[in-house]
PDB file of C-alpha atoms in Angstrom:
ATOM      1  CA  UNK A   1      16.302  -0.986   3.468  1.00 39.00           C
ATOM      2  CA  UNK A   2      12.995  -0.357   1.983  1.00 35.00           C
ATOM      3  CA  UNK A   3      10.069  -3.196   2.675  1.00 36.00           C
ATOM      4  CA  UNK A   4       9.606  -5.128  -0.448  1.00 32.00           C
ATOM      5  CA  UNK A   5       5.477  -5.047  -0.769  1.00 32.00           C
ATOM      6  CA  UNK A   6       4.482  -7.569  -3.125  1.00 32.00           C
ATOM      7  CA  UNK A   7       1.836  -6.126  -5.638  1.00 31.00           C
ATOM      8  CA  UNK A   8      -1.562  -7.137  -6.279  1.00 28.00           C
ATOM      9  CA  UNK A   9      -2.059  -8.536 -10.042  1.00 26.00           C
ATOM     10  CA  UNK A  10      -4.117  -6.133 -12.060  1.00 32.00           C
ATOM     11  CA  UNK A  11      -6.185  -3.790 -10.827  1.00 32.00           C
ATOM     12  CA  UNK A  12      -9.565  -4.200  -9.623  1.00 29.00           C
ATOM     13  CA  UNK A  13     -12.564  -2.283 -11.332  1.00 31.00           C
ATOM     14  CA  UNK A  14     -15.247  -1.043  -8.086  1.00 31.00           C
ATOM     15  CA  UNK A  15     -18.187   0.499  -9.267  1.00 31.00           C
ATOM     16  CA  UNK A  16     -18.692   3.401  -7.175  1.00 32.00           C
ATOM     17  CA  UNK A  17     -21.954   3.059  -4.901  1.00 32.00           C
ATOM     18  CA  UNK A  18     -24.327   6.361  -4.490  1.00 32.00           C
ATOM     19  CA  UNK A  19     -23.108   8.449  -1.956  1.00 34.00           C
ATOM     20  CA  UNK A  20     -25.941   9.728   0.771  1.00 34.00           C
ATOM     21  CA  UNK A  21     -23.317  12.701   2.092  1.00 36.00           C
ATOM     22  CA  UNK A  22     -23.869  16.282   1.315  1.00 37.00           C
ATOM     23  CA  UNK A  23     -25.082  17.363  -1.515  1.00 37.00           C
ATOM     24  CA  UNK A  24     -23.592  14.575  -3.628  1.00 35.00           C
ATOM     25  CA  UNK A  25     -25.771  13.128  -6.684  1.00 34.00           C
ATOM     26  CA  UNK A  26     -27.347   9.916  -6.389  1.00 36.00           C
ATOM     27  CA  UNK A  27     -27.924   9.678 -10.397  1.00 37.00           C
ATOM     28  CA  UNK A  28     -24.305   9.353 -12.049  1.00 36.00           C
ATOM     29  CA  UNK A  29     -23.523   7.876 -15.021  1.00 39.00           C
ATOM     30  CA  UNK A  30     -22.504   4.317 -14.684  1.00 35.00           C
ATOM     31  CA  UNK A  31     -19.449   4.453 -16.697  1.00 37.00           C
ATOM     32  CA  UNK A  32     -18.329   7.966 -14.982  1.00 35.00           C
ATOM     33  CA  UNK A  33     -18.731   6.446 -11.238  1.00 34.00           C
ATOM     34  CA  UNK A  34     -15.919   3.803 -11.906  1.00 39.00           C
ATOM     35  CA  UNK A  35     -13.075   4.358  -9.581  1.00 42.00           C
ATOM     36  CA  UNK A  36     -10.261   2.108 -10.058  1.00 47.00           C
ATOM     37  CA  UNK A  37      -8.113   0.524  -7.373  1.00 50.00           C
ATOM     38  CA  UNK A  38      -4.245   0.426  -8.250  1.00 49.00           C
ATOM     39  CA  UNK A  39      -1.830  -1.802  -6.924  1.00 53.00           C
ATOM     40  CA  UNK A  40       0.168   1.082  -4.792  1.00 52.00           C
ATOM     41  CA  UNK A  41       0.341   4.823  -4.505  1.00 54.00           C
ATOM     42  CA  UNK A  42       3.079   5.332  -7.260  1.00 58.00           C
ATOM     43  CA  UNK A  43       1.311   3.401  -9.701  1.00 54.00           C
ATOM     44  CA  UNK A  44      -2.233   5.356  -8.994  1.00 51.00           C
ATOM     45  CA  UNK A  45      -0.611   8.570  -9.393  1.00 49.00           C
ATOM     46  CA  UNK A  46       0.756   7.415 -12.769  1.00 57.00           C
ATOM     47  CA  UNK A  47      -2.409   5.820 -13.719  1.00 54.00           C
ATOM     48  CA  UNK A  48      -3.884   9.399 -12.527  1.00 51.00           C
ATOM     49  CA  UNK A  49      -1.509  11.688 -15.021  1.00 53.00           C
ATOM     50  CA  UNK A  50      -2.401   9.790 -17.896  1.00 55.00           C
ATOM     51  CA  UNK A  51      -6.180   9.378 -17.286  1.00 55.00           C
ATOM     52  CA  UNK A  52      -6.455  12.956 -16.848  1.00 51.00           C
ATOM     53  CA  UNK A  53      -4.118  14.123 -19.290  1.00 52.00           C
ATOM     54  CA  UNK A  54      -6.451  12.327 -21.716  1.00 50.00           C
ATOM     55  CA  UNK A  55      -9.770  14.658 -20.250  1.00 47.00           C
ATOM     56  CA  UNK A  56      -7.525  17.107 -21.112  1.00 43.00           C
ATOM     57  CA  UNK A  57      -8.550  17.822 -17.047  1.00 53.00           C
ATOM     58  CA  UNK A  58      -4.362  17.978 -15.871  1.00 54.00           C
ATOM     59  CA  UNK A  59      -5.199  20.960 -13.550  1.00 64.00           C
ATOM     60  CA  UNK A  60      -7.242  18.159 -11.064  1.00 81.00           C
ATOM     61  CA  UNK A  61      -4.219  16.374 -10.903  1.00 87.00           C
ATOM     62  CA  UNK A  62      -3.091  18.136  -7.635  1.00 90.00           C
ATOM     63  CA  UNK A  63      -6.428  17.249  -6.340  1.00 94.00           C
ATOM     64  CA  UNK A  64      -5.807  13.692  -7.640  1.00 94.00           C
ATOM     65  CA  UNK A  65      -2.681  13.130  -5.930  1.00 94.00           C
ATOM     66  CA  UNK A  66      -4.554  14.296  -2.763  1.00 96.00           C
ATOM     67  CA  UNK A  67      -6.606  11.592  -2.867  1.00 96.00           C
ATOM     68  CA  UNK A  68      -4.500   9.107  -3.465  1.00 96.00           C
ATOM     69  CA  UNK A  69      -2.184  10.546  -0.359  1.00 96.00           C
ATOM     70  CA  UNK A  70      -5.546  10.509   1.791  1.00 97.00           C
ATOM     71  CA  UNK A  71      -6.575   7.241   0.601  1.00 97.00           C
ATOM     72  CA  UNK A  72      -2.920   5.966   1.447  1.00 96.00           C
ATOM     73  CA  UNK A  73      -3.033   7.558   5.010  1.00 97.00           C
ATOM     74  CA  UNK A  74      -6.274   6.721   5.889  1.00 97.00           C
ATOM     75  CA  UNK A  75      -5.585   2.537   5.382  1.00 97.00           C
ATOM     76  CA  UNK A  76      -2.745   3.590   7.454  1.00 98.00           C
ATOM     77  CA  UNK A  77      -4.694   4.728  10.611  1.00 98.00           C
ATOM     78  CA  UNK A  78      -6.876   2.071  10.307  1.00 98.00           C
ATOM     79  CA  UNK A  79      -3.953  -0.833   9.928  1.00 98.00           C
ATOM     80  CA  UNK A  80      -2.126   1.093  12.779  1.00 98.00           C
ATOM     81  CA  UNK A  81      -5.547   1.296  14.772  1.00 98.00           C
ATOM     82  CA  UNK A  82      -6.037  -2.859  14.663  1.00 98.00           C
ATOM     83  CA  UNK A  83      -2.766  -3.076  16.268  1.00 98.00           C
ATOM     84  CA  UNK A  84      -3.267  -0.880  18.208  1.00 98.00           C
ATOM     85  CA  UNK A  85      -5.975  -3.059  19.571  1.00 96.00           C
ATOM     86  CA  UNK A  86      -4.045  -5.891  19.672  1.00 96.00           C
ATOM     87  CA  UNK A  87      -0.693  -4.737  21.153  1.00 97.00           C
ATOM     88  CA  UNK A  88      -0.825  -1.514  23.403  1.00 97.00           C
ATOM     89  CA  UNK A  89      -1.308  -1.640  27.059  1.00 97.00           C
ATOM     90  CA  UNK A  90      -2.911   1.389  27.790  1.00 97.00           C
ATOM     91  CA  UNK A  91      -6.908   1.538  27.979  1.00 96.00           C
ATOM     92  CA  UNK A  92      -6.613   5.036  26.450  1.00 96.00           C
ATOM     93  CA  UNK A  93      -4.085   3.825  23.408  1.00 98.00           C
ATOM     94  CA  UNK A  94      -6.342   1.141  22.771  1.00 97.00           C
ATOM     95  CA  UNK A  95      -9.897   3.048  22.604  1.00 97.00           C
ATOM     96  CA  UNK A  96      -7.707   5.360  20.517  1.00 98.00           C
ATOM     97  CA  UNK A  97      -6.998   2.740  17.971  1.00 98.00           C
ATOM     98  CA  UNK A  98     -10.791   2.358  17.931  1.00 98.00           C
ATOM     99  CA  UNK A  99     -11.792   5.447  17.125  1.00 98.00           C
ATOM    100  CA  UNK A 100      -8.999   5.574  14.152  1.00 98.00           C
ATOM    101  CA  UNK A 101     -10.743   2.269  12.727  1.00 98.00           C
ATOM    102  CA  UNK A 102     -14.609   3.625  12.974  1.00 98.00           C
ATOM    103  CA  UNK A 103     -13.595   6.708  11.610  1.00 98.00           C
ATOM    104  CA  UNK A 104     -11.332   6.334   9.329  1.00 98.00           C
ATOM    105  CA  UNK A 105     -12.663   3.571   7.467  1.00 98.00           C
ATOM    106  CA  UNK A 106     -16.069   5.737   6.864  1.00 98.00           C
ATOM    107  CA  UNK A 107     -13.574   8.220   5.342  1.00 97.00           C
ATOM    108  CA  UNK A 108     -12.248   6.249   3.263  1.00 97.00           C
ATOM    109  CA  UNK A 109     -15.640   4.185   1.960  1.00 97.00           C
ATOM    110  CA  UNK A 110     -16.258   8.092   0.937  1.00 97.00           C
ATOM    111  CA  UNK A 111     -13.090   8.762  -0.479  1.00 97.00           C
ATOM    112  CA  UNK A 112     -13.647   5.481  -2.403  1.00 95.00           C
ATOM    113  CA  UNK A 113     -17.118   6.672  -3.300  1.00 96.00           C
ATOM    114  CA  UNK A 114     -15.882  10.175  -4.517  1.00 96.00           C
ATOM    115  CA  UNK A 115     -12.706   9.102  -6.301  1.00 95.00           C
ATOM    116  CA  UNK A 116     -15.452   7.323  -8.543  1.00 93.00           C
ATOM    117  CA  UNK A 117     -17.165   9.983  -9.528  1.00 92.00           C
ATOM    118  CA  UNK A 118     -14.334  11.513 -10.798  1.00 89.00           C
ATOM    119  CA  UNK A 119     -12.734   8.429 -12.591  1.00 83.00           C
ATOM    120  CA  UNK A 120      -9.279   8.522  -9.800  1.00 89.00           C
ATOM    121  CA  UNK A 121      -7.098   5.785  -9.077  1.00 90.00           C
ATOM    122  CA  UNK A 122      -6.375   5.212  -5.582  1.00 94.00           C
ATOM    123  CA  UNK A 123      -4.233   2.643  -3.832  1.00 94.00           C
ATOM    124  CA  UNK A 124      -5.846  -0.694  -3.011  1.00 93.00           C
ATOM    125  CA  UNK A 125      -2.657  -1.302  -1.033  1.00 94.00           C
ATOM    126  CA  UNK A 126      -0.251   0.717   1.373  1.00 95.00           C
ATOM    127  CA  UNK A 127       3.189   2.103  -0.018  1.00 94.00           C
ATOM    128  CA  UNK A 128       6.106   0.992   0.774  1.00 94.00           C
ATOM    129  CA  UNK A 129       7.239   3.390   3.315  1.00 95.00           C
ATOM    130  CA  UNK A 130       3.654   3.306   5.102  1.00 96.00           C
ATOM    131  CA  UNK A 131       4.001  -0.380   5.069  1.00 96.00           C
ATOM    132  CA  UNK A 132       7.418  -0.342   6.835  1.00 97.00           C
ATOM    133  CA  UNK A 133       6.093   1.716   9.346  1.00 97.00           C
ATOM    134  CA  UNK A 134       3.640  -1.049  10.287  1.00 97.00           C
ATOM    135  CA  UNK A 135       6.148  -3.589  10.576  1.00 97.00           C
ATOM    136  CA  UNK A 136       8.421  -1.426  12.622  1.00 97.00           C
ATOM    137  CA  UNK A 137       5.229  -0.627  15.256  1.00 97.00           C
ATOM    138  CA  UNK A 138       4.116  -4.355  14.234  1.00 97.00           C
ATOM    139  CA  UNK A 139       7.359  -5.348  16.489  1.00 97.00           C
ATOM    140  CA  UNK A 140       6.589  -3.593  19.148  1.00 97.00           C
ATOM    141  CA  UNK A 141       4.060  -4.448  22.061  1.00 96.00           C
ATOM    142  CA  UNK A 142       3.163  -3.045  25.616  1.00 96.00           C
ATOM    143  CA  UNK A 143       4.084   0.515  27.192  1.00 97.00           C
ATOM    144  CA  UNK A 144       6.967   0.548  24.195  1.00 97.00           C
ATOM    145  CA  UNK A 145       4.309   0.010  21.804  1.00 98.00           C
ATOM    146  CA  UNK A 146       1.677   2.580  23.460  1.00 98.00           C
ATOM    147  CA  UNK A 147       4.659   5.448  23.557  1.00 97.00           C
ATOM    148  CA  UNK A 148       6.166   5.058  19.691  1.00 98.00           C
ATOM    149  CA  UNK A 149       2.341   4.566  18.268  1.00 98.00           C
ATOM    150  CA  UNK A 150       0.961   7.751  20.091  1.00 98.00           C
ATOM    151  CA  UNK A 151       4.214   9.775  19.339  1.00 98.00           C
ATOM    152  CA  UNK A 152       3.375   8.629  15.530  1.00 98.00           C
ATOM    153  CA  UNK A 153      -0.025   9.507  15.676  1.00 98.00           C
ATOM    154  CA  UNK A 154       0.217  13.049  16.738  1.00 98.00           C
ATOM    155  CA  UNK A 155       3.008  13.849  13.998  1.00 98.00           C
ATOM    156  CA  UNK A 156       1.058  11.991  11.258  1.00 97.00           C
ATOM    157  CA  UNK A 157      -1.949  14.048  12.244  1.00 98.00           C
ATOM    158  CA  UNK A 158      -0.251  17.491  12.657  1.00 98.00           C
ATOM    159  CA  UNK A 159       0.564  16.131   8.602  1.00 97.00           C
ATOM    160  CA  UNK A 160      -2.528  15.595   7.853  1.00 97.00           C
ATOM    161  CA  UNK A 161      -4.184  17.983   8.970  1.00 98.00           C
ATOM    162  CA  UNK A 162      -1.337  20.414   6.707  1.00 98.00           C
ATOM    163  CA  UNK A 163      -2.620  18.594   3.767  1.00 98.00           C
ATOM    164  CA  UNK A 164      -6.154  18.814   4.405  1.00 98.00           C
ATOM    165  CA  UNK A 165      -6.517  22.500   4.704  1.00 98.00           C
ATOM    166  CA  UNK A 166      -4.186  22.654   1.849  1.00 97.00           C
ATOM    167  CA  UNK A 167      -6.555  21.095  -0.728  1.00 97.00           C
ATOM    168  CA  UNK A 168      -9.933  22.593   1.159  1.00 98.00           C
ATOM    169  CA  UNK A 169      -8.061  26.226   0.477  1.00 97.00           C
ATOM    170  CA  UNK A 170      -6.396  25.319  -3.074  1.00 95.00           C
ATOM    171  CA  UNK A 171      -8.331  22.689  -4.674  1.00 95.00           C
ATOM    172  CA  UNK A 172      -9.557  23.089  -7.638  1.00 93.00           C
ATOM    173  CA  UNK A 173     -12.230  20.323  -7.757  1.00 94.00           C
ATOM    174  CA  UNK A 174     -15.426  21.374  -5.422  1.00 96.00           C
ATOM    175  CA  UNK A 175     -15.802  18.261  -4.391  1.00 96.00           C
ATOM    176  CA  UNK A 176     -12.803  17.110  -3.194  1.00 97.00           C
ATOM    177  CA  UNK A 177     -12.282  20.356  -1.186  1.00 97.00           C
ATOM    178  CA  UNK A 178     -15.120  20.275   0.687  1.00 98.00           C
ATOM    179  CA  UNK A 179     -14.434  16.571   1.377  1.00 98.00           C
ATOM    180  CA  UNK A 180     -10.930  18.076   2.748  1.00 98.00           C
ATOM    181  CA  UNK A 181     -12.414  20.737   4.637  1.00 98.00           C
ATOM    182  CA  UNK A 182     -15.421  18.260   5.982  1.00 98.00           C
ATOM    183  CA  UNK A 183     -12.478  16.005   7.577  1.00 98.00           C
ATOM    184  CA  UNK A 184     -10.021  18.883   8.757  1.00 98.00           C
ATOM    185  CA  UNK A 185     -12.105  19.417  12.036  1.00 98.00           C
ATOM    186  CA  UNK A 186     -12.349  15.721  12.489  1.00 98.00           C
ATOM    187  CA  UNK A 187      -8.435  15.495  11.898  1.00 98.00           C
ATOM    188  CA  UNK A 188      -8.268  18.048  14.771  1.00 98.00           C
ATOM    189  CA  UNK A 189     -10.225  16.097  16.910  1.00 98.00           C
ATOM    190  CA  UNK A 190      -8.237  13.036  16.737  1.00 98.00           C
ATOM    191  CA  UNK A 191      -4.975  15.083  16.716  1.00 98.00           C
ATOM    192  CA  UNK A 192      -6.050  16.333  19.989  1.00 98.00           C
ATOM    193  CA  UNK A 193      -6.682  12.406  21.477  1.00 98.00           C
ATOM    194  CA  UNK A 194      -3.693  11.676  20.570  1.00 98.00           C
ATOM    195  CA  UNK A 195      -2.076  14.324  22.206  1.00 98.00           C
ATOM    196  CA  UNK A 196      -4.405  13.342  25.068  1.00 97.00           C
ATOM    197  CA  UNK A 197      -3.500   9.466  25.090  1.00 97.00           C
ATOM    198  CA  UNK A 198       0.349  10.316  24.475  1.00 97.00           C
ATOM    199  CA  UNK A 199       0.418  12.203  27.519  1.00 96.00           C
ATOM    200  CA  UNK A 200      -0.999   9.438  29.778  1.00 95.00           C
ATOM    201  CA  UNK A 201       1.215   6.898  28.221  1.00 96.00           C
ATOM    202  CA  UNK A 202       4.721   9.561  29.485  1.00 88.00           C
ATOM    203  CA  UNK A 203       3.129   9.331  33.078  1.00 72.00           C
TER     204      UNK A 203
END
């Protein structure tokens, strides 16, 4: 039943531009801010246990596989927020799918930026069950569309937002947990427009 997601060949070396967020250092090392984009989220955690099993650093790789589950979600919400765009009905569903695009694809140009500085693989594309999910919603269009893609969005971000504090409370990289706890409010916020735009769409 599962979508078959063909992969992308190889993986893709992206050198990891300087971040301008807080507090983060403009003057790594060129070879440590190398993130590397794997063809799916199984295959980036693997590529994560053995890269830091090697740095002898296997107590980030909780923190890695939070990253890669971030970086997974967050193409999510912005694939879902396109079609969004494209197929809902509803004013409110549609300026909803907006705001998931803007915001987060800036979260995930950091994540992308921050995954480099700590040499972690993340997913270049979405997994197999996210993908599905898309197709499924992909199908749908109109007031059916606007009621299954807002019911979606407030259980994915009530998930999320789980997650998030999670790592901003348990992490053990600094980093990464204050990127977690930077985006948990944000998280709220949108979990609270969905709730906002699911409601209209049940009137």
């Amino acid at each position: 039943m599962k979508n078959v997601t063909k992969l992308l060949l190889g993986t893709i070396m992206i050198a990891a531009a300087a971040c301008s967020g807080n507090g983060s250092k403009g003057g790594a090392d060129t070879d440590s801010s190398k993130s590397v984009m794997s063809n799916s989220t199984d295959a980036a955690i693997d590529s994560n246990k053995k890269e830091l099993a090697s740095k002898d650093s296997t107590e980030l790789k909780d923190d890695a596989k939070f990253m890669v589950n971030a970086a997974n979600g967050g193409m999510l919400e912005v694939t879902l927020g396109k079609l969004a765009q494209q197929k809902a009905s509803s004013p409110q569903v549609k300026e909803f799918g907006m705001m998931m695009v803007n915001d987060h694809s800036k979260a995930n140009a950091e994540l992308k930026t921050l995954a480099g500085t700590k040499v972690i693989t993340l997913p270049a594309i979405l997994s197999n069950d996210k993908q599905k999910d898309v197709d499924d919603m992909a199908k749908l269009s109109g007031a059916e569309f606007d009621k299954k893609y807002t019911e979606y969005m407030v259980k994915d971000h009530k998930e999320d937002i789980e997650e998030f504090k999670k790592e901003a409370q348990d992490g053990k990289d600094a980093e990464i947990k204050a990127f977690a706890a930077k985006h948990v409010p944000i998280l709220q916020h949108h979990l609270e427009a969905a709730e906002k735009a699911q409601a209209a769409v049940k009137k």
